[in-house]
PDB file of C-alpha atoms in Angstrom:
ATOM      1  CA  GLY R   1     -21.371 -17.887  -2.969  1.00 60.00           C
ATOM      2  CA  GLY R   2     -23.386 -18.653  -6.079  1.00 64.00           C
ATOM      3  CA  SER R   3     -20.268 -19.288  -8.148  1.00 64.00           C
ATOM      4  CA  PHE R   4     -19.546 -22.403  -6.069  1.00 72.00           C
ATOM      5  CA  LEU R   5     -23.115 -23.710  -5.883  1.00 74.00           C
ATOM      6  CA  SER R   6     -23.079 -25.781  -9.072  1.00 69.00           C
ATOM      7  CA  ARG R   7     -19.706 -27.329  -8.191  1.00 73.00           C
ATOM      8  CA  VAL R   8     -20.759 -28.258  -4.673  1.00 78.00           C
ATOM      9  CA  SER R   9     -24.096 -29.595  -5.931  1.00 71.00           C
ATOM     10  CA  GLY R  10     -22.209 -32.019  -8.176  1.00 75.00           C
ATOM     11  CA  ILE R  11     -20.165 -33.593  -5.390  1.00 85.00           C
ATOM     12  CA  ALA R  12     -21.217 -37.139  -4.547  1.00 84.00           C
ATOM     13  CA  ASN R  13     -22.712 -37.698  -1.092  1.00 88.00           C
ATOM     14  CA  VAL R  14     -23.193 -33.980  -0.496  1.00 89.00           C
ATOM     15  CA  HIS R  15     -26.452 -32.064  -0.393  1.00 88.00           C
ATOM     16  CA  VAL R  16     -26.965 -28.308  -0.313  1.00 89.00           C
ATOM     17  CA  ILE R  17     -29.205 -26.454   2.125  1.00 87.00           C
ATOM     18  CA  ARG R  18     -30.264 -23.128   0.628  1.00 89.00           C
ATOM     19  CA  GLN R  19     -32.383 -20.615   2.509  1.00 89.00           C
ATOM     20  CA  PRO R  20     -32.905 -16.862   3.093  1.00 91.00           C
ATOM     21  CA  SER R  21     -30.507 -15.093   5.424  1.00 92.00           C
ATOM     22  CA  TYR R  22     -30.546 -11.871   7.425  1.00 92.00           C
ATOM     23  CA  VAL R  23     -27.974 -10.196   5.145  1.00 93.00           C
ATOM     24  CA  ILE R  24     -29.063  -7.654   2.535  1.00 95.00           C
ATOM     25  CA  ASN R  25     -26.968  -6.776  -0.524  1.00 94.00           C
ATOM     26  CA  GLN R  26     -27.688  -3.151  -1.323  1.00 95.00           C
ATOM     27  CA  ALA R  27     -26.603   0.028  -3.040  1.00 96.00           C
ATOM     28  CA  LEU R  28     -26.816   2.831  -0.482  1.00 96.00           C
ATOM     29  CA  LEU R  29     -27.586   6.324  -1.798  1.00 97.00           C
ATOM     30  CA  ASN R  30     -26.155   9.462  -0.179  1.00 97.00           C
ATOM     31  CA  VAL R  31     -28.952  12.045  -0.365  1.00 97.00           C
ATOM     32  CA  LYS R  32     -26.834  14.970   0.810  1.00 95.00           C
ATOM     33  CA  GLY R  33     -25.520  16.083  -2.586  1.00 89.00           C
ATOM     34  CA  PRO R  34     -27.386  18.212  -5.148  1.00 91.00           C
ATOM     35  CA  VAL R  35     -28.059  15.277  -7.493  1.00 96.00           C
ATOM     36  CA  LEU R  36     -29.288  12.483  -5.219  1.00 98.00           C
ATOM     37  CA  ALA R  37     -31.164  14.936  -3.001  1.00 97.00           C
ATOM     38  CA  ASP R  38     -33.746  14.797  -5.791  1.00 98.00           C
ATOM     39  CA  ARG R  39     -36.078  11.877  -5.095  1.00 98.00           C
ATOM     40  CA  SER R  40     -36.909  11.640  -8.810  1.00 98.00           C
ATOM     41  CA  VAL R  41     -33.286  10.853  -9.584  1.00 98.00           C
ATOM     42  CA  ARG R  42     -33.157   8.139  -6.925  1.00 98.00           C
ATOM     43  CA  GLU R  43     -36.372   6.611  -8.218  1.00 98.00           C
ATOM     44  CA  ALA R  44     -35.126   6.676 -11.811  1.00 98.00           C
ATOM     45  CA  LEU R  45     -31.843   5.025 -10.854  1.00 98.00           C
ATOM     46  CA  ARG R  46     -33.729   2.176  -9.181  1.00 98.00           C
ATOM     47  CA  TYR R  47     -35.870   1.608 -12.283  1.00 98.00           C
ATOM     48  CA  ALA R  48     -32.673   1.536 -14.369  1.00 98.00           C
ATOM     49  CA  VAL R  49     -31.031  -1.447 -12.646  1.00 98.00           C
ATOM     50  CA  ASP R  50     -31.887  -4.876 -14.038  1.00 98.00           C
ATOM     51  CA  ARG R  51     -31.627  -6.729 -10.765  1.00 98.00           C
ATOM     52  CA  ARG R  52     -32.962  -9.968 -12.251  1.00 97.00           C
ATOM     53  CA  LEU R  53     -30.126 -10.008 -14.771  1.00 97.00           C
ATOM     54  CA  LEU R  54     -27.564  -9.186 -12.079  1.00 97.00           C
ATOM     55  CA  ARG R  55     -28.806 -12.103 -10.002  1.00 96.00           C
ATOM     56  CA  GLU R  56     -28.589 -14.508 -12.928  1.00 95.00           C
ATOM     57  CA  LYS R  57     -25.318 -13.350 -14.530  1.00 93.00           C
ATOM     58  CA  VAL R  58     -23.273 -12.188 -11.544  1.00 93.00           C
ATOM     59  CA  ALA R  59     -24.760 -14.080  -8.582  1.00 92.00           C
ATOM     60  CA  HIS R  60     -25.375 -17.296 -10.557  1.00 91.00           C
ATOM     61  CA  GLY R  61     -29.073 -17.344  -9.703  1.00 93.00           C
ATOM     62  CA  VAL R  62     -28.577 -16.954  -5.959  1.00 94.00           C
ATOM     63  CA  GLY R  63     -30.402 -14.233  -4.039  1.00 95.00           C
ATOM     64  CA  ILE R  64     -33.900 -12.954  -3.300  1.00 96.00           C
ATOM     65  CA  LEU R  65     -35.319 -10.150  -5.423  1.00 97.00           C
ATOM     66  CA  GLN R  66     -36.896  -7.576  -3.143  1.00 97.00           C
ATOM     67  CA  ASN R  67     -37.288  -3.863  -2.479  1.00 98.00           C
ATOM     68  CA  VAL R  68     -37.788  -4.044   1.273  1.00 97.00           C
ATOM     69  CA  ILE R  69     -34.511  -3.275   3.061  1.00 96.00           C
ATOM     70  CA  VAL R  70     -34.916  -5.884   5.815  1.00 95.00           C
ATOM     71  CA  PRO R  71     -34.875  -9.684   5.460  1.00 94.00           C
ATOM     72  CA  THR R  72     -37.996 -11.261   3.996  1.00 93.00           C
ATOM     73  CA  VAL R  73     -37.474 -14.293   6.225  1.00 91.00           C
ATOM     74  CA  ASP R  74     -38.395 -12.338   9.355  1.00 92.00           C
ATOM     75  CA  PRO R  75     -42.096 -12.676  10.264  1.00 92.00           C
ATOM     76  CA  SER R  76     -42.393  -8.936  11.031  1.00 94.00           C
ATOM     77  CA  THR R  77     -41.271  -7.868   7.546  1.00 95.00           C
ATOM     78  CA  PRO R  78     -44.184  -6.393   5.558  1.00 96.00           C
ATOM     79  CA  LYS R  79     -45.171  -8.311   2.442  1.00 96.00           C
ATOM     80  CA  ASP R  80     -46.771  -5.406   0.544  1.00 96.00           C
ATOM     81  CA  ILE R  81     -43.658  -3.515  -0.590  1.00 97.00           C
ATOM     82  CA  ALA R  82     -43.573  -4.229  -4.308  1.00 97.00           C
ATOM     83  CA  PHE R  83     -40.472  -5.050  -6.328  1.00 98.00           C
ATOM     84  CA  THR R  84     -39.499  -2.256  -8.726  1.00 98.00           C
ATOM     85  CA  PRO R  85     -39.148  -3.718 -12.244  1.00 97.00           C
ATOM     86  CA  PHE R  86     -36.412  -2.851 -14.737  1.00 98.00           C
ATOM     87  CA  ASP R  87     -37.862  -0.124 -16.948  1.00 98.00           C
ATOM     88  CA  LEU R  88     -35.559   2.282 -18.796  1.00 98.00           C
ATOM     89  CA  ALA R  89     -38.473   4.056 -20.464  1.00 98.00           C
ATOM     90  CA  LYS R  90     -40.033   4.745 -17.072  1.00 98.00           C
ATOM     91  CA  ALA R  91     -36.702   5.997 -15.722  1.00 98.00           C
ATOM     92  CA  ASN R  92     -36.276   8.377 -18.655  1.00 98.00           C
ATOM     93  CA  ALA R  93     -39.835   9.656 -18.258  1.00 98.00           C
ATOM     94  CA  ILE R  94     -39.266  10.364 -14.549  1.00 98.00           C
ATOM     95  CA  LEU R  95     -36.129  12.384 -15.281  1.00 98.00           C
ATOM     96  CA  ASP R  96     -37.827  14.257 -18.140  1.00 98.00           C
ATOM     97  CA  ALA R  97     -40.715  15.217 -15.887  1.00 98.00           C
ATOM     98  CA  ALA R  98     -38.326  16.339 -13.138  1.00 98.00           C
ATOM     99  CA  GLY R  99     -36.591  18.786 -15.495  1.00 98.00           C
ATOM    100  CA  TRP R 100     -33.321  16.938 -16.016  1.00 98.00           C
ATOM    101  CA  LYS R 101     -32.479  17.731 -19.654  1.00 98.00           C
ATOM    102  CA  ARG R 102     -29.861  16.004 -21.781  1.00 97.00           C
ATOM    103  CA  GLY R 103     -26.774  18.024 -22.654  1.00 95.00           C
ATOM    104  CA  PRO R 104     -24.770  17.790 -25.914  1.00 95.00           C
ATOM    105  CA  ASP R 105     -22.860  14.766 -24.550  1.00 96.00           C
ATOM    106  CA  GLY R 106     -26.067  12.971 -23.556  1.00 96.00           C
ATOM    107  CA  VAL R 107     -25.618  13.551 -19.819  1.00 98.00           C
ATOM    108  CA  ARG R 108     -28.591  15.241 -18.175  1.00 98.00           C
ATOM    109  CA  GLN R 109     -28.315  18.566 -16.366  1.00 98.00           C
ATOM    110  CA  LYS R 110     -30.507  20.685 -14.115  1.00 97.00           C
ATOM    111  CA  ASP R 111     -29.837  23.983 -12.341  1.00 95.00           C
ATOM    112  CA  GLY R 112     -26.174  23.798 -13.284  1.00 95.00           C
ATOM    113  CA  ASN R 113     -25.694  20.273 -11.939  1.00 96.00           C
ATOM    114  CA  ARG R 114     -24.647  17.404 -14.190  1.00 97.00           C
ATOM    115  CA  LEU R 115     -26.329  14.088 -13.532  1.00 98.00           C
ATOM    116  CA  SER R 116     -23.037  12.452 -12.583  1.00 97.00           C
ATOM    117  CA  VAL R 117     -22.809  10.115  -9.607  1.00 97.00           C
ATOM    118  CA  ALA R 118     -19.723   8.908  -7.742  1.00 96.00           C
ATOM    119  CA  PHE R 119     -20.015   5.145  -7.310  1.00 95.00           C
ATOM    120  CA  VAL R 120     -17.405   4.011  -4.784  1.00 94.00           C
ATOM    121  CA  SER R 121     -16.229   0.453  -4.331  1.00 91.00           C
ATOM    122  CA  SER R 122     -13.485  -1.555  -2.702  1.00 88.00           C
ATOM    123  CA  THR R 123     -10.523  -2.849  -4.674  1.00 85.00           C
ATOM    124  CA  GLY R 124     -10.177  -6.526  -5.521  1.00 85.00           C
ATOM    125  CA  THR R 125     -13.889  -7.309  -5.943  1.00 86.00           C
ATOM    126  CA  PRO R 126     -14.379  -8.599  -9.510  1.00 90.00           C
ATOM    127  CA  ASP R 127     -18.105  -9.394  -9.100  1.00 90.00           C
ATOM    128  CA  VAL R 128     -18.729  -5.827  -7.950  1.00 91.00           C
ATOM    129  CA  ASP R 129     -16.697  -4.514 -10.877  1.00 92.00           C
ATOM    130  CA  THR R 130     -18.867  -6.525 -13.297  1.00 94.00           C
ATOM    131  CA  THR R 131     -22.027  -5.267 -11.614  1.00 95.00           C
ATOM    132  CA  ILE R 132     -20.907  -1.652 -11.832  1.00 94.00           C
ATOM    133  CA  GLU R 133     -20.080  -1.939 -15.530  1.00 95.00           C
ATOM    134  CA  LEU R 134     -23.510  -3.439 -16.261  1.00 97.00           C
ATOM    135  CA  ILE R 135     -25.139  -0.615 -14.310  1.00 97.00           C
ATOM    136  CA  ARG R 136     -23.053   1.884 -16.276  1.00 97.00           C
ATOM    137  CA  THR R 137     -24.539   0.640 -19.566  1.00 97.00           C
ATOM    138  CA  TRP R 138     -28.109   1.050 -18.251  1.00 98.00           C
ATOM    139  CA  TRP R 139     -27.553   4.435 -16.638  1.00 98.00           C
ATOM    140  CA  ASN R 140     -25.879   5.774 -19.783  1.00 98.00           C
ATOM    141  CA  GLN R 141     -29.187   5.091 -21.539  1.00 98.00           C
ATOM    142  CA  ILE R 142     -31.028   7.407 -19.139  1.00 98.00           C
ATOM    143  CA  GLY R 143     -28.470  10.213 -19.280  1.00 98.00           C
ATOM    144  CA  VAL R 144     -26.556   9.423 -16.085  1.00 98.00           C
ATOM    145  CA  GLN R 145     -22.768   9.529 -15.938  1.00 97.00           C
ATOM    146  CA  LEU R 146     -21.083   7.040 -13.613  1.00 96.00           C
ATOM    147  CA  ASP R 147     -17.835   8.060 -11.916  1.00 96.00           C
ATOM    148  CA  VAL R 148     -16.304   4.948 -10.330  1.00 95.00           C
ATOM    149  CA  ARG R 149     -13.826   5.374  -7.487  1.00 94.00           C
ATOM    150  CA  ARG R 150     -12.126   2.414  -5.812  1.00 94.00           C
ATOM    151  CA  TYR R 151     -10.551   2.363  -2.357  1.00 95.00           C
ATOM    152  CA  GLU R 152      -8.992  -0.150  -0.008  1.00 94.00           C
ATOM    153  CA  SER R 153     -11.609  -1.539   2.375  1.00 92.00           C
ATOM    154  CA  SER R 154      -9.822   0.003   5.357  1.00 94.00           C
ATOM    155  CA  MET R 155     -10.282   3.450   3.799  1.00 95.00           C
ATOM    156  CA  LEU R 156     -13.772   2.786   2.490  1.00 94.00           C
ATOM    157  CA  PHE R 157     -15.156   1.613   5.831  1.00 94.00           C
ATOM    158  CA  GLY R 158     -12.752   3.494   8.092  1.00 95.00           C
ATOM    159  CA  PRO R 159     -13.956   5.571  11.069  1.00 95.00           C
ATOM    160  CA  TYR R 160     -15.091   9.161  10.707  1.00 96.00           C
ATOM    161  CA  ALA R 161     -12.035  10.568  12.504  1.00 95.00           C
ATOM    162  CA  SER R 162      -9.704   8.780  10.088  1.00 95.00           C
ATOM    163  CA  GLY R 163     -11.447  10.107   6.991  1.00 96.00           C
ATOM    164  CA  GLY R 164     -13.396   6.946   6.133  1.00 96.00           C
ATOM    165  CA  ILE R 165     -15.199   7.368   2.812  1.00 96.00           C
ATOM    166  CA  LEU R 166     -18.566   6.003   3.976  1.00 95.00           C
ATOM    167  CA  ALA R 167     -18.572   7.730   7.369  1.00 95.00           C
ATOM    168  CA  ASN R 168     -17.606  11.094   5.873  1.00 96.00           C
ATOM    169  CA  GLY R 169     -20.134  10.946   3.038  1.00 96.00           C
ATOM    170  CA  ARG R 170     -17.513  11.124   0.286  1.00 96.00           C
ATOM    171  CA  PHE R 171     -19.663   9.127  -2.111  1.00 97.00           C
ATOM    172  CA  ASP R 172     -22.973   9.176  -3.953  1.00 97.00           C
ATOM    173  CA  ILE R 173     -23.612   5.425  -4.153  1.00 96.00           C
ATOM    174  CA  MET R 174     -21.843   2.390  -2.752  1.00 94.00           C
ATOM    175  CA  PHE R 175     -22.491  -1.308  -2.341  1.00 92.00           C
ATOM    176  CA  LEU R 176     -22.932  -2.760   1.138  1.00 89.00           C
ATOM    177  CA  GLY R 177     -23.705  -6.165   2.504  1.00 90.00           C
ATOM    178  CA  ARG R 178     -25.570  -5.543   5.763  1.00 90.00           C
ATOM    179  CA  LEU R 179     -26.534  -8.051   8.425  1.00 89.00           C
ATOM    180  CA  ILE R 180     -29.935  -6.843   9.641  1.00 86.00           C
ATOM    181  CA  ALA R 181     -30.568  -8.719  12.857  1.00 84.00           C
ATOM    182  CA  ALA R 182     -33.985  -8.853  14.528  1.00 85.00           C
ATOM    183  CA  PRO R 183     -35.398  -6.923  16.272  1.00 88.00           C
ATOM    184  CA  PHE R 184     -34.599  -4.364  13.592  1.00 92.00           C
ATOM    185  CA  ASP R 185     -32.859  -1.101  14.511  1.00 92.00           C
ATOM    186  CA  LEU R 186     -33.654   1.420  11.778  1.00 95.00           C
ATOM    187  CA  THR R 187     -33.031   4.464  13.964  1.00 96.00           C
ATOM    188  CA  ASN R 188     -29.254   4.126  13.785  1.00 94.00           C
ATOM    189  CA  SER R 189     -29.363   4.034   9.980  1.00 94.00           C
ATOM    190  CA  PHE R 190     -32.041   6.602   9.116  1.00 97.00           C
ATOM    191  CA  ALA R 191     -32.766   8.994  12.017  1.00 97.00           C
ATOM    192  CA  CYS R 192     -31.755  12.649  11.632  1.00 98.00           C
ATOM    193  CA  LYS R 193     -29.695  12.596  14.834  1.00 97.00           C
ATOM    194  CA  GLU R 194     -27.652   9.598  13.671  1.00 97.00           C
ATOM    195  CA  VAL R 195     -25.740  11.236  10.812  1.00 97.00           C
ATOM    196  CA  PRO R 196     -22.009  10.465  11.278  1.00 96.00           C
ATOM    197  CA  PRO R 197     -20.079  10.910  13.454  1.00 95.00           C
ATOM    198  CA  ALA R 198     -23.095  10.530  15.788  1.00 95.00           C
ATOM    199  CA  GLY R 199     -24.345   7.274  14.271  1.00 94.00           C
ATOM    200  CA  SER R 200     -24.567   5.204  11.099  1.00 94.00           C
ATOM    201  CA  ASN R 201     -27.014   7.239   9.006  1.00 96.00           C
ATOM    202  CA  ASP R 202     -24.568   7.127   6.096  1.00 95.00           C
ATOM    203  CA  ALA R 203     -27.316   8.110   3.655  1.00 96.00           C
ATOM    204  CA  ARG R 204     -27.498  11.508   5.422  1.00 97.00           C
ATOM    205  CA  TYR R 205     -31.292  11.208   5.267  1.00 97.00           C
ATOM    206  CA  CYS R 206     -33.502  13.315   7.530  1.00 98.00           C
ATOM    207  CA  ASN R 207     -37.280  13.053   7.628  1.00 98.00           C
ATOM    208  CA  PRO R 208     -39.135  14.227  10.781  1.00 98.00           C
ATOM    209  CA  LYS R 209     -42.107  11.994   9.915  1.00 98.00           C
ATOM    210  CA  LEU R 210     -39.880   8.925   9.812  1.00 98.00           C
ATOM    211  CA  ASP R 211     -38.114  10.064  13.002  1.00 98.00           C
ATOM    212  CA  ALA R 212     -41.422  10.186  14.860  1.00 98.00           C
ATOM    213  CA  ILE R 213     -42.349   6.668  13.743  1.00 98.00           C
ATOM    214  CA  LEU R 214     -38.941   5.264  14.681  1.00 97.00           C
ATOM    215  CA  ALA R 215     -38.990   6.985  18.079  1.00 97.00           C
ATOM    216  CA  GLU R 216     -42.319   5.344  18.857  1.00 98.00           C
ATOM    217  CA  TYR R 217     -41.155   1.999  17.437  1.00 97.00           C
ATOM    218  CA  ASP R 218     -38.083   2.010  19.694  1.00 95.00           C
ATOM    219  CA  VAL R 219     -40.163   2.319  22.902  1.00 96.00           C
ATOM    220  CA  THR R 220     -43.062   0.040  21.877  1.00 97.00           C
ATOM    221  CA  TYR R 221     -43.121  -3.514  23.189  1.00 95.00           C
ATOM    222  CA  ASP R 222     -46.494  -4.662  21.896  1.00 96.00           C
ATOM    223  CA  GLY R 223     -45.741  -6.975  18.972  1.00 94.00           C
ATOM    224  CA  SER R 224     -48.655  -6.025  16.728  1.00 95.00           C
ATOM    225  CA  LYS R 225     -48.026  -2.300  17.240  1.00 97.00           C
ATOM    226  CA  ARG R 226     -44.330  -2.731  16.476  1.00 96.00           C
ATOM    227  CA  THR R 227     -45.155  -4.555  13.257  1.00 95.00           C
ATOM    228  CA  LYS R 228     -47.426  -1.701  12.117  1.00 97.00           C
ATOM    229  CA  LEU R 229     -44.839   0.943  12.972  1.00 98.00           C
ATOM    230  CA  LEU R 230     -42.108  -1.041  11.212  1.00 97.00           C
ATOM    231  CA  SER R 231     -44.285  -1.306   8.117  1.00 98.00           C
ATOM    232  CA  ALA R 232     -44.939   2.443   8.116  1.00 98.00           C
ATOM    233  CA  ALA R 233     -41.214   3.186   8.439  1.00 98.00           C
ATOM    234  CA  LEU R 234     -40.206   0.757   5.698  1.00 98.00           C
ATOM    235  CA  HIS R 235     -42.814   2.167   3.329  1.00 98.00           C
ATOM    236  CA  ILE R 236     -41.364   5.668   3.777  1.00 98.00           C
ATOM    237  CA  ILE R 237     -37.841   4.404   3.123  1.00 98.00           C
ATOM    238  CA  ASP R 238     -39.025   2.546   0.020  1.00 98.00           C
ATOM    239  CA  ASP R 239     -41.125   5.451  -1.283  1.00 98.00           C
ATOM    240  CA  ASP R 240     -38.137   7.784  -0.941  1.00 98.00           C
ATOM    241  CA  ALA R 241     -35.897   5.305  -2.828  1.00 97.00           C
ATOM    242  CA  LEU R 242     -33.045   5.548  -0.335  1.00 96.00           C
ATOM    243  CA  VAL R 243     -31.660   2.088  -1.033  1.00 97.00           C
ATOM    244  CA  ILE R 244     -31.504  -0.151  -4.092  1.00 98.00           C
ATOM    245  CA  VAL R 245     -31.586  -3.699  -2.736  1.00 97.00           C
ATOM    246  CA  THR R 246     -29.745  -5.819  -5.272  1.00 96.00           C
ATOM    247  CA  THR R 247     -30.719  -9.039  -3.473  1.00 96.00           C
ATOM    248  CA  GLY R 248     -31.573 -10.441  -0.126  1.00 95.00           C
ATOM    249  CA  ARG R 249     -28.706 -12.839   0.471  1.00 94.00           C
ATOM    250  CA  GLU R 250     -29.172 -16.600   0.750  1.00 93.00           C
ATOM    251  CA  ASP R 251     -27.263 -18.882   3.091  1.00 89.00           C
ATOM    252  CA  LEU R 252     -25.758 -21.906   1.334  1.00 90.00           C
ATOM    253  CA  PHE R 253     -24.556 -24.964   3.249  1.00 89.00           C
ATOM    254  CA  GLY R 254     -22.814 -27.907   1.635  1.00 90.00           C
ATOM    255  CA  VAL R 255     -23.505 -30.857   3.934  1.00 89.00           C
ATOM    256  CA  ASN R 256     -22.175 -34.393   3.797  1.00 89.00           C
ATOM    257  CA  ASN R 257     -25.074 -36.841   3.544  1.00 90.00           C
ATOM    258  CA  ALA R 258     -23.733 -38.668   6.598  1.00 90.00           C
ATOM    259  CA  VAL R 259     -24.614 -35.623   8.721  1.00 91.00           C
ATOM    260  CA  LYS R 260     -28.136 -35.972  10.084  1.00 91.00           C
ATOM    261  CA  ASN R 261     -30.490 -33.429  11.697  1.00 89.00           C
ATOM    262  CA  PHE R 262     -28.449 -30.362  10.740  1.00 89.00           C
ATOM    263  CA  THR R 263     -31.116 -27.646  10.637  1.00 88.00           C
ATOM    264  CA  PRO R 264     -29.522 -24.204  10.379  1.00 88.00           C
ATOM    265  CA  ASN R 265     -31.784 -21.178  10.723  1.00 85.00           C
ATOM    266  CA  ALA R 266     -31.433 -17.673   9.339  1.00 81.00           C
ATOM    267  CA  ALA R 267     -30.206 -16.213  12.631  1.00 79.00           C
ATOM    268  CA  THR R 268     -27.535 -18.794  13.424  1.00 80.00           C
ATOM    269  CA  PRO R 269     -26.511 -21.990  11.629  1.00 80.00           C
ATOM    270  CA  PHE R 270     -25.446 -23.747  14.822  1.00 82.00           C
ATOM    271  CA  ASP R 271     -28.505 -23.256  17.018  1.00 79.00           C
ATOM    272  CA  ASP R 272     -29.478 -26.916  17.361  1.00 80.00           C
ATOM    273  CA  MET R 273     -26.193 -28.819  17.178  1.00 85.00           C
ATOM    274  CA  LEU R 274     -27.045 -31.138  20.091  1.00 85.00           C
ATOM    275  CA  HIS R 275     -29.383 -33.044  17.758  1.00 86.00           C
ATOM    276  CA  VAL R 276     -26.845 -33.343  14.947  1.00 90.00           C
ATOM    277  CA  ASP R 277     -25.380 -36.777  14.411  1.00 91.00           C
ATOM    278  CA  VAL R 278     -23.096 -38.470  11.922  1.00 91.00           C
ATOM    279  CA  SER R 279     -24.145 -41.830  10.523  1.00 77.00           C
ATOM    280  CA  GLY R 280     -22.045 -44.679  11.872  1.00 63.00           C
ATOM    281  CA  SER R 281     -20.504 -42.614  14.669  1.00 54.00           C
TER     282      SER R 281
END
C-alpha cells in the first residue's frame, strides 16, 4: 500500500511501477432505510467527504480521485462523470432545502427520523478507523450523526443465511474494496431482482429505468452500443449518489533493476512473463 511506497522507493537497485488497477475503494450506501432513501442525503454526504485529504493523509498520496464506480483504466469507462468536490456549505444547503432541520443537539431531523447513519467496518483496520473519524468530523458539521459498528470480517461479509451484515442489509454505509473486472457486470450489483439473497445488490437499490438499460447492455454485443449503454447506466448510478468512491486503487510493484521487460497490466501482473529476463542469468 501507500504506506510502504516511500520505503520501497528508497531501496537501492529497486524501481517502482505504479499504475491504475481494476479495484475500486468505495463507501457503499444502503438506500433501504428512511434516511438514505432520500437522494438529497446521499448527495450531501458525498459533498461532505474530503477525498483529496483522505488520499494524502491516509493513503499516502496513492489512489485515483474519481466518482465513476468502475476503473478509469478501462477504455469503455466514460470520461464525463465529474468528480464531486469537498463542499460543506453545499452539503448543508442541500439538506436545508430537503427539509432536514437541526435539532437541539445539532443533529438534523425530518418526519421523525434523526439523520443518524450506521457506518459498519471490520475490526483490526486502523486506516479505516482513521478515515471514519475524519468523516465523522465533517459530517458533524452538516448535522449528521455517525454510529460506528465494528464486526469480524467473517460476520461482516458472511452469507445471507448466516446473518452476514452486508448481505442482510444491517448497515447504512460500509467500506468495500471491489475488483471490477471487464466486461463490467452492473446487473448483479444494482438490478432490482438482485437484492440479497438473490444477488449482490447490497445497496437495495431499485430503478426500473436502470434495469431496462442493464437488461439491454447484458444482451448487446456491439462494442459501441455497449459503451453508450454503460455510460447511461453509470450516469444514473452517479446521479443517484449510490456510492462514494474514495479512490480508484493503484497497483504498486517494487521491482529489482536486474529484472527486465516486466510489464504488468491492470488485469493481470503476470500476463507477459515469457519476455521477462534477469540481467546476467
